[in-house]
Amino acid sequence: MKKVLLAVLLSGFALSASAATSPTCEKYFADLDDFVKMAPADQQAALKQQNEETKKKFEMIPEAARDQACTQAADALKQAKAAMSSAGK
């Protein structure tokens, strides 16, 4: 479940965000790295690879859209974390 949520989250926002040069994007990617650490150990390597690929895709989006896209991605990440917490109870 965790792997599926993260994969959906990463792929959904890969096309809607940009490079993590703004504080908003830097925070989003830090939170995303923390999210990967929550995954089972045997899935973390694959998720880290997906995360790196997503960051590269984010770099292709115009800078003007960066903060908004990172904000949307961060909101989706919060929802994914909440869903994982609920599923784990």
N, CA, C and O atoms as a Tinker XYZ file with bonds, in Angstrom:
   356  protein
     1  N      0.829000   -1.192000    0.000000    73     2
     2  CA     0.000000    0.000000    0.000000    64     1     3
     3  C      0.870000    1.252000    0.000000    63     2     4     5
     4  O      0.628000    2.182000   -0.769000    81     3
     5  N      1.884000    1.274000    0.865000    73     3     6
     6  CA     2.749000    2.448000    0.938000    64     5     7
     7  C      3.452000    2.689000   -0.385000    63     6     8     9
     8  O      3.551000    3.826000   -0.847000    81     7
     9  N      3.938000    1.621000   -0.990000    73     7    10
    10  CA     4.660000    1.754000   -2.253000    64     9    11
    11  C      3.736000    2.283000   -3.340000    63    10    12    13
    12  O      4.135000    3.123000   -4.147000    81    11
    13  N      2.521000    1.798000   -3.359000    73    11    14
    14  CA     1.559000    2.246000   -4.363000    64    13    15
    15  C      1.235000    3.716000   -4.161000    63    14    16    17
    16  O      1.202000    4.479000   -5.127000    81    15
    17  N      0.996000    4.128000   -2.920000    73    15    18
    18  CA     0.694000    5.533000   -2.647000    64    17    19
    19  C      1.836000    6.433000   -3.091000    63    18    20    21
    20  O      1.606000    7.470000   -3.713000    81    19
    21  N      3.044000    6.047000   -2.782000    73    19    22
    22  CA     4.183000    6.875000   -3.153000    64    21    23
    23  C      4.356000    6.922000   -4.659000    63    22    24    25
    24  O      4.622000    7.987000   -5.217000    81    23
    25  N      4.211000    5.797000   -5.320000    73    23    26
    26  CA     4.362000    5.776000   -6.777000    64    25    27
    27  C      3.325000    6.658000   -7.448000    63    26    28    29
    28  O      3.639000    7.384000   -8.391000    81    27
    29  N      2.094000    6.601000   -6.967000    73    27    30
    30  CA     1.038000    7.450000   -7.528000    64    29    31
    31  C      1.352000    8.909000   -7.268000    63    30    32    33
    32  O      1.209000    9.753000   -8.152000    81    31
    33  N      1.772000    9.198000   -6.071000    73    31    34
    34  CA     2.098000   10.574000   -5.719000    64    33    35
    35  C      3.228000   11.112000   -6.577000    63    34    36    37
    36  O      3.140000   12.223000   -7.099000    81    35
    37  N      4.275000   10.341000   -6.725000    73    35    38
    38  CA     5.418000   10.787000   -7.516000    64    37    39
    39  C      5.058000   10.979000   -8.975000    63    38    40    41
    40  O      5.414000   11.991000   -9.578000    81    39
    41  N      4.366000   10.031000   -9.535000    73    39    42
    42  CA     4.044000   10.145000  -10.958000    64    41    43
    43  C      3.031000   11.239000  -11.210000    63    42    44    45
    44  O      3.080000   11.893000  -12.251000    81    43
    45  N      2.124000   11.450000  -10.292000    73    43    46
    46  CA     1.106000   12.474000  -10.478000    64    45    47
    47  C      1.657000   13.878000  -10.473000    63    46    48    49
    48  O      1.133000   14.756000  -11.159000    81    47
    49  N      2.693000   14.099000   -9.721000    73    47    50
    50  CA     3.242000   15.443000   -9.629000    64    49    51
    51  C      4.539000   15.631000  -10.389000    63    50    52    53
    52  O      5.095000   16.729000  -10.399000    81    51
    53  N      5.016000   14.613000  -11.006000    73    51    54
    54  CA     6.249000   14.738000  -11.779000    64    53    55
    55  C      6.086000   15.719000  -12.916000    63    54    56    57
    56  O      7.050000   16.376000  -13.312000    81    55
    57  N      4.903000   15.827000  -13.440000    73    55    58
    58  CA     4.667000   16.722000  -14.563000    64    57    59
    59  C      4.124000   18.073000  -14.128000    63    58    60    61
    60  O      3.871000   18.931000  -14.973000    81    59
    61  N      3.938000   18.285000  -12.821000    73    59    62
    62  CA     3.321000   19.531000  -12.389000    64    61    63
    63  C      4.209000   20.367000  -11.480000    63    62    64    65
    64  O      3.726000   21.315000  -10.860000    81    63
    65  N      5.475000   20.047000  -11.386000    73    63    66
    66  CA     6.357000   20.816000  -10.523000    64    65    67
    67  C      7.694000   21.013000  -11.196000    63    66    68    69
    68  O      7.941000   20.509000  -12.292000    81    67
    69  N      8.562000   21.764000  -10.514000    73    67    70
    70  CA     9.839000   22.085000  -11.133000    64    69    71
    71  C     10.977000   21.832000  -10.168000    63    70    72    73
    72  O     10.792000   21.226000   -9.113000    81    71
    73  N     12.139000   22.296000  -10.533000    73    71    74
    74  CA    13.348000   22.075000   -9.741000    64    73    75
    75  C     13.168000   22.590000   -8.319000    63    74    76    77
    76  O     12.446000   23.557000   -8.078000    81    75
    77  N     13.825000   21.938000   -7.402000    73    75    78
    78  CA    13.654000   22.249000   -5.986000    64    77    79
    79  C     14.591000   23.358000   -5.546000    63    78    80    81
    80  O     15.357000   23.180000   -4.598000    81    79
    81  N     14.544000   24.487000   -6.209000    73    79    82
    82  CA    15.417000   25.583000   -5.829000    64    81    83
    83  C     14.735000   26.569000   -4.904000    63    82    84    85
    84  O     15.415000   27.312000   -4.196000    81    83
    85  N     13.428000   26.599000   -4.888000    73    83    86
    86  CA    12.715000   27.500000   -3.995000    64    85    87
    87  C     12.595000   26.840000   -2.626000    63    86    88    89
    88  O     12.673000   25.616000   -2.523000    81    87
    89  N     12.407000   27.631000   -1.578000    73    87    90
    90  CA    12.230000   27.044000   -0.245000    64    89    91
    91  C     11.038000   26.086000   -0.186000    63    90    92    93
    92  O     11.091000   25.066000    0.501000    81    91
    93  N      9.978000   26.411000   -0.898000    73    91    94
    94  CA     8.799000   25.546000   -0.925000    64    93    95
    95  C      9.149000   24.178000   -1.492000    63    94    96    97
    96  O      8.766000   23.149000   -0.935000    81    95
    97  N      9.875000   24.172000   -2.599000    73    95    98
    98  CA    10.246000   22.900000   -3.224000    64    97    99
    99  C     11.290000   22.155000   -2.400000    63    98   100   101
   100  O     11.246000   20.929000   -2.305000    81    99
   101  N     12.209000   22.876000   -1.816000    73    99   102
   102  CA    13.211000   22.224000   -0.969000    64   101   103
   103  C     12.537000   21.503000    0.191000    63   102   104   105
   104  O     12.906000   20.378000    0.527000    81   103
   105  N     11.545000   22.156000    0.805000    73   103   106
   106  CA    10.820000   21.528000    1.910000    64   105   107
   107  C     10.042000   20.315000    1.418000    63   106   108   109
   108  O     10.022000   19.277000    2.079000    81   107
   109  N      9.406000   20.442000    0.268000    73   107   110
   110  CA     8.657000   19.309000   -0.287000    64   109   111
   111  C      9.576000   18.107000   -0.496000    63   110   112   113
   112  O      9.229000   16.989000   -0.114000    81   111
   113  N     10.738000   18.327000   -1.098000    73   111   114
   114  CA    11.635000   17.197000   -1.352000    64   113   115
   115  C     12.205000   16.628000   -0.057000    63   114   116   117
   116  O     12.440000   15.423000    0.030000    81   115
   117  N     12.428000   17.461000    0.938000    73   115   118
   118  CA    12.873000   16.946000    2.235000    64   117   119
   119  C     11.778000   16.079000    2.856000    63   118   120   121
   120  O     12.053000   15.010000    3.400000    81   119
   121  N     10.531000   16.556000    2.769000    73   119   122
   122  CA     9.408000   15.772000    3.286000    64   121   123
   123  C      9.244000   14.471000    2.506000    63   122   124   125
   124  O      8.922000   13.431000    3.080000    81   123
   125  N      9.467000   14.537000    1.202000    73   123   126
   126  CA     9.363000   13.340000    0.372000    64   125   127
   127  C     10.443000   12.326000    0.755000    63   126   128   129
   128  O     10.179000   11.125000    0.803000    81   127
   129  N     11.644000   12.806000    1.023000    73   127   130
   130  CA    12.718000   11.910000    1.475000    64   129   131
   131  C     12.341000   11.243000    2.797000    63   130   132   133
   132  O     12.591000   10.053000    2.989000    81   131
   133  N     11.736000   12.016000    3.713000    73   131   134
   134  CA    11.290000   11.449000    4.984000    64   133   135
   135  C     10.204000   10.398000    4.763000    63   134   136   137
   136  O     10.166000    9.372000    5.442000    81   135
   137  N      9.328000   10.673000    3.808000    73   135   138
   138  CA     8.251000    9.738000    3.485000    64   137   139
   139  C      8.824000    8.409000    2.998000    63   138   140   141
   140  O      8.329000    7.342000    3.364000    81   139
   141  N      9.852000    8.476000    2.183000    73   139   142
   142  CA    10.497000    7.257000    1.678000    64   141   143
   143  C     11.069000    6.454000    2.843000    63   142   144   145
   144  O     11.015000    5.224000    2.833000    81   143
   145  N     11.609000    7.132000    3.834000    73   143   146
   146  CA    12.181000    6.442000    4.997000    64   145   147
   147  C     11.123000    5.687000    5.800000    63   146   148   149
   148  O     11.447000    4.761000    6.545000    81   147
   149  N      9.857000    6.084000    5.647000    73   147   150
   150  CA     8.765000    5.406000    6.350000    64   149   151
   151  C      8.408000    4.073000    5.694000    63   150   152   153
   152  O      7.747000    3.235000    6.307000    81   151
   153  N      8.837000    3.880000    4.468000    73   151   154
   154  CA     8.523000    2.654000    3.724000    64   153   155
   155  C      9.321000    1.482000    4.291000    63   154   156   157
   156  O     10.351000    1.680000    4.936000    81   155
   157  N      8.842000    0.266000    4.048000    73   155   158
   158  CA     9.613000   -0.908000    4.469000    64   157   159
   159  C     11.011000   -0.879000    3.849000    63   158   160   161
   160  O     11.191000   -0.417000    2.722000    81   159
   161  N     11.976000   -1.366000    4.583000    73   159   162
   162  CA    13.378000   -1.298000    4.160000    64   161   163
   163  C     13.609000   -1.905000    2.781000    63   162   164   165
   164  O     14.422000   -1.398000    2.008000    81   163
   165  N     12.907000   -2.978000    2.472000    73   163   166
   166  CA    13.126000   -3.638000    1.185000    64   165   167
   167  C     12.573000   -2.841000   -0.001000    63   166   168   169
   168  O     12.859000   -3.172000   -1.151000    81   167
   169  N     11.797000   -1.814000    0.262000    73   167   170
   170  CA    11.234000   -0.984000   -0.806000    64   169   171
   171  C     11.931000    0.365000   -0.944000    63   170   172   173
   172  O     11.729000    1.068000   -1.935000    81   171
   173  N     12.736000    0.725000    0.025000    73   171   174
   174  CA    13.318000    2.062000    0.053000    64   173   175
   175  C     14.230000    2.357000   -1.128000    63   174   176   177
   176  O     14.197000    3.469000   -1.655000    81   175
   177  N     15.029000    1.416000   -1.553000    73   175   178
   178  CA    15.950000    1.675000   -2.667000    64   177   179
   179  C     15.184000    2.027000   -3.937000    63   178   180   181
   180  O     15.542000    2.972000   -4.639000    81   179
   181  N     14.142000    1.277000   -4.228000    73   179   182
   182  CA    13.337000    1.553000   -5.425000    64   181   183
   183  C     12.632000    2.897000   -5.304000    63   182   184   185
   184  O     12.540000    3.646000   -6.277000    81   183
   185  N     12.141000    3.199000   -4.123000    73   183   186
   186  CA    11.447000    4.468000   -3.920000    64   185   187
   187  C     12.407000    5.651000   -4.019000    63   186   188   189
   188  O     12.049000    6.704000   -4.547000    81   187
   189  N     13.615000    5.476000   -3.514000    73   187   190
   190  CA    14.618000    6.536000   -3.643000    64   189   191
   191  C     14.938000    6.797000   -5.111000    63   190   192   193
   192  O     15.098000    7.947000   -5.521000    81   191
   193  N     15.030000    5.736000   -5.893000    73   191   194
   194  CA    15.290000    5.882000   -7.328000    64   193   195
   195  C     14.146000    6.639000   -8.003000    63   194   196   197
   196  O     14.380000    7.528000   -8.822000    81   195
   197  N     12.914000    6.283000   -7.655000    73   195   198
   198  CA    11.754000    6.994000   -8.205000    64   197   199
   199  C     11.792000    8.465000   -7.815000    63   198   200   201
   200  O     11.465000    9.340000   -8.616000    81   199
   201  N     12.192000    8.723000   -6.584000    73   199   202
   202  CA    12.280000   10.091000   -6.087000    64   201   203
   203  C     13.288000   10.895000   -6.910000    63   202   204   205
   204  O     13.015000   12.035000   -7.284000    81   203
   205  N     14.436000   10.311000   -7.190000    73   203   206
   206  CA    15.457000   11.001000   -7.987000    64   205   207
   207  C     14.966000   11.267000   -9.407000    63   206   208   209
   208  O     15.214000   12.337000   -9.964000    81   207
   209  N     14.278000   10.305000   -9.985000    73   207   210
   210  CA    13.729000   10.493000  -11.326000    64   209   211
   211  C     12.686000   11.604000  -11.331000    63   210   212   213
   212  O     12.607000   12.395000  -12.271000    81   211
   213  N     11.894000   11.650000  -10.277000    73   211   214
   214  CA    10.878000   12.695000  -10.166000    64   213   215
   215  C     11.530000   14.067000  -10.076000    63   214   216   217
   216  O     11.080000   15.016000  -10.719000    81   215
   217  N     12.586000   14.174000   -9.283000    73   215   218
   218  CA    13.283000   15.459000   -9.160000    64   217   219
   219  C     13.786000   15.936000  -10.518000    63   218   220   221
   220  O     13.710000   17.125000  -10.827000    81   219
   221  N     14.295000   15.020000  -11.322000    73   219   222
   222  CA    14.777000   15.391000  -12.659000    64   221   223
   223  C     13.632000   15.895000  -13.529000    63   222   224   225
   224  O     13.793000   16.862000  -14.273000    81   223
   225  N     12.484000   15.247000  -13.437000    73   223   226
   226  CA    11.324000   15.684000  -14.206000    64   225   227
   227  C     10.842000   17.054000  -13.740000    63   226   228   229
   228  O     10.401000   17.873000  -14.546000    81   227
   229  N     10.927000   17.293000  -12.446000    73   227   230
   230  CA    10.507000   18.574000  -11.893000    64   229   231
   231  C     11.336000   19.715000  -12.483000    63   230   232   233
   232  O     10.840000   20.830000  -12.640000    81   231
   233  N     12.579000   19.437000  -12.804000    73   231   234
   234  CA    13.468000   20.468000  -13.338000    64   233   235
   235  C     13.037000   20.966000  -14.713000    63   234   236   237
   236  O     13.495000   22.021000  -15.153000    81   235
   237  N     12.180000   20.240000  -15.388000    73   235   238
   238  CA    11.760000   20.617000  -16.733000    64   237   239
   239  C     10.589000   21.601000  -16.732000    63   238   240   241
   240  O     10.235000   22.132000  -17.785000    81   239
   241  N      9.997000   21.847000  -15.599000    73   239   242
   242  CA     8.841000   22.740000  -15.503000    64   241   243
   243  C      9.332000   24.180000  -15.356000    63   242   244   245
   244  O     10.334000   24.420000  -14.683000    81   243
   245  N      8.648000   25.133000  -15.971000    73   243   246
   246  CA     9.061000   26.538000  -15.864000    64   245   247
   247  C      9.108000   27.017000  -14.413000    63   246   248   249
   248  O      8.283000   26.634000  -13.584000    81   247
   249  N     10.077000   27.845000  -14.140000    73   247   250
   250  CA    10.284000   28.341000  -12.779000    64   249   251
   251  C      9.055000   29.054000  -12.225000    63   250   252   253
   252  O      8.782000   28.982000  -11.027000    81   251
   253  N      8.320000   29.735000  -13.085000    73   251   254
   254  CA     7.150000   30.488000  -12.636000    64   253   255
   255  C      6.092000   29.589000  -11.992000    63   254   256   257
   256  O      5.324000   30.051000  -11.149000    81   255
   257  N      6.046000   28.338000  -12.369000    73   255   258
   258  CA     5.048000   27.409000  -11.836000    64   257   259
   259  C      5.566000   26.598000  -10.658000    63   258   260   261
   260  O      4.824000   25.805000  -10.077000    81   259
   261  N      6.813000   26.786000  -10.306000    73   259   262
   262  CA     7.484000   25.933000   -9.320000    64   261   263
   263  C      6.814000   25.928000   -7.947000    63   262   264   265
   264  O      6.448000   24.864000   -7.448000    81   263
   265  N      6.648000   27.081000   -7.335000    73   263   266
   266  CA     6.105000   27.111000   -5.975000    64   265   267
   267  C      4.700000   26.538000   -5.901000    63   266   268   269
   268  O      4.384000   25.767000   -4.995000    81   267
   269  N      3.864000   26.912000   -6.848000    73   267   270
   270  CA     2.501000   26.397000   -6.842000    64   269   271
   271  C      2.492000   24.878000   -6.979000    63   270   272   273
   272  O      1.763000   24.189000   -6.265000    81   271
   273  N      3.288000   24.370000   -7.879000    73   271   274
   274  CA     3.337000   22.924000   -8.097000    64   273   275
   275  C      3.886000   22.200000   -6.871000    63   274   276   277
   276  O      3.371000   21.151000   -6.486000    81   275
   277  N      4.919000   22.752000   -6.266000    73   275   278
   278  CA     5.482000   22.120000   -5.067000    64   277   279
   279  C      4.497000   22.175000   -3.906000    63   278   280   281
   280  O      4.421000   21.244000   -3.105000    81   279
   281  N      3.747000   23.263000   -3.817000    73   279   282
   282  CA     2.721000   23.362000   -2.781000    64   281   283
   283  C      1.661000   22.291000   -2.985000    63   282   284   285
   284  O      1.246000   21.638000   -2.027000    81   283
   285  N      1.221000   22.105000   -4.223000    73   283   286
   286  CA     0.235000   21.063000   -4.521000    64   285   287
   287  C      0.796000   19.678000   -4.211000    63   286   288   289
   288  O      0.099000   18.835000   -3.647000    81   287
   289  N      2.030000   19.450000   -4.571000    73   287   290
   290  CA     2.658000   18.155000   -4.313000    64   289   291
   291  C      2.795000   17.914000   -2.814000    63   290   292   293
   292  O      2.576000   16.799000   -2.341000    81   291
   293  N      3.156000   18.952000   -2.070000    73   291   294
   294  CA     3.292000   18.824000   -0.619000    64   293   295
   295  C      1.944000   18.510000    0.023000    63   294   296   297
   296  O      1.866000   17.700000    0.947000    81   295
   297  N      0.885000   19.152000   -0.467000    73   295   298
   298  CA    -0.455000   18.864000    0.056000    64   297   299
   299  C     -0.845000   17.411000   -0.209000    63   298   300   301
   300  O     -1.414000   16.749000    0.659000    81   299
   301  N     -0.542000   16.923000   -1.393000    73   299   302
   302  CA    -0.841000   15.529000   -1.725000    64   301   303
   303  C     -0.018000   14.575000   -0.860000    63   302   304   305
   304  O     -0.504000   13.518000   -0.457000    81   303
   305  N      1.219000   14.948000   -0.581000    73   303   306
   306  CA     2.067000   14.119000    0.273000    64   305   307
   307  C      1.488000   14.040000    1.680000    63   306   308   309
   308  O      1.488000   12.973000    2.293000    81   307
   309  N      0.997000   15.160000    2.194000    73   307   310
   310  CA     0.359000   15.156000    3.515000    64   309   311
   311  C     -0.835000   14.212000    3.530000    63   310   312   313
   312  O     -1.041000   13.476000    4.496000    81   311
   313  N     -1.620000   14.236000    2.458000    73   311   314
   314  CA    -2.777000   13.343000    2.372000    64   313   315
   315  C     -2.336000   11.885000    2.321000    63   314   316   317
   316  O     -2.960000   11.023000    2.939000    81   315
   317  N     -1.272000   11.610000    1.593000    73   315   318
   318  CA    -0.763000   10.241000    1.505000    64   317   319
   319  C     -0.269000    9.765000    2.869000    63   318   320   321
   320  O     -0.511000    8.621000    3.255000    81   319
   321  N      0.422000   10.639000    3.597000    73   319   322
   322  CA     0.893000   10.279000    4.934000    64   321   323
   323  C     -0.289000    9.993000    5.853000    63   322   324   325
   324  O     -0.263000    9.039000    6.630000    81   323
   325  N     -1.325000   10.824000    5.760000    73   323   326
   326  CA    -2.511000   10.621000    6.588000    64   325   327
   327  C     -3.191000    9.298000    6.248000    63   326   328   329
   328  O     -3.641000    8.580000    7.141000    81   327
   329  N     -3.265000    8.980000    4.971000    73   327   330
   330  CA    -3.872000    7.717000    4.550000    64   329   331
   331  C     -3.069000    6.532000    5.069000    63   330   332   333
   332  O     -3.641000    5.526000    5.490000    81   331
   333  N     -1.756000    6.650000    5.038000    73   331   334
   334  CA    -0.905000    5.574000    5.544000    64   333   335
   335  C     -1.085000    5.409000    7.045000    63   334   336   337
   336  O     -1.127000    4.288000    7.553000    81   335
   337  N     -1.190000    6.528000    7.751000    73   335   338
   338  CA    -1.380000    6.466000    9.197000    64   337   339
   339  C     -2.704000    5.798000    9.538000    63   338   340   341
   340  O     -2.783000    4.985000   10.458000    81   339
   341  N     -3.739000    6.149000    8.788000    73   339   342
   342  CA    -5.055000    5.553000    9.022000    64   341   343
   343  C     -5.052000    4.065000    8.708000    63   342   344   345
   344  O     -5.664000    3.275000    9.427000    81   343
   345  N     -4.370000    3.681000    7.647000    73   343   346
   346  CA    -4.315000    2.276000    7.249000    64   345   347
   347  C     -3.508000    1.451000    8.240000    63   346   348   349
   348  O     -3.751000    0.255000    8.400000    81   347
   349  N     -2.550000    2.086000    8.903000    73   347   350
   350  CA    -1.686000    1.375000    9.831000    64   349   351
   351  C     -2.293000    1.159000   11.196000    63   350   352   353
   352  O     -1.727000    0.432000   12.013000    81   351
   353  N     -3.425000    1.766000   11.463000    73   351   354
   354  CA    -4.050000    1.649000   12.788000    64   353   355
   355  C     -4.866000    0.403000   12.924000    63   354   356
   356  O     -5.453000    0.161000   13.978000    81   355
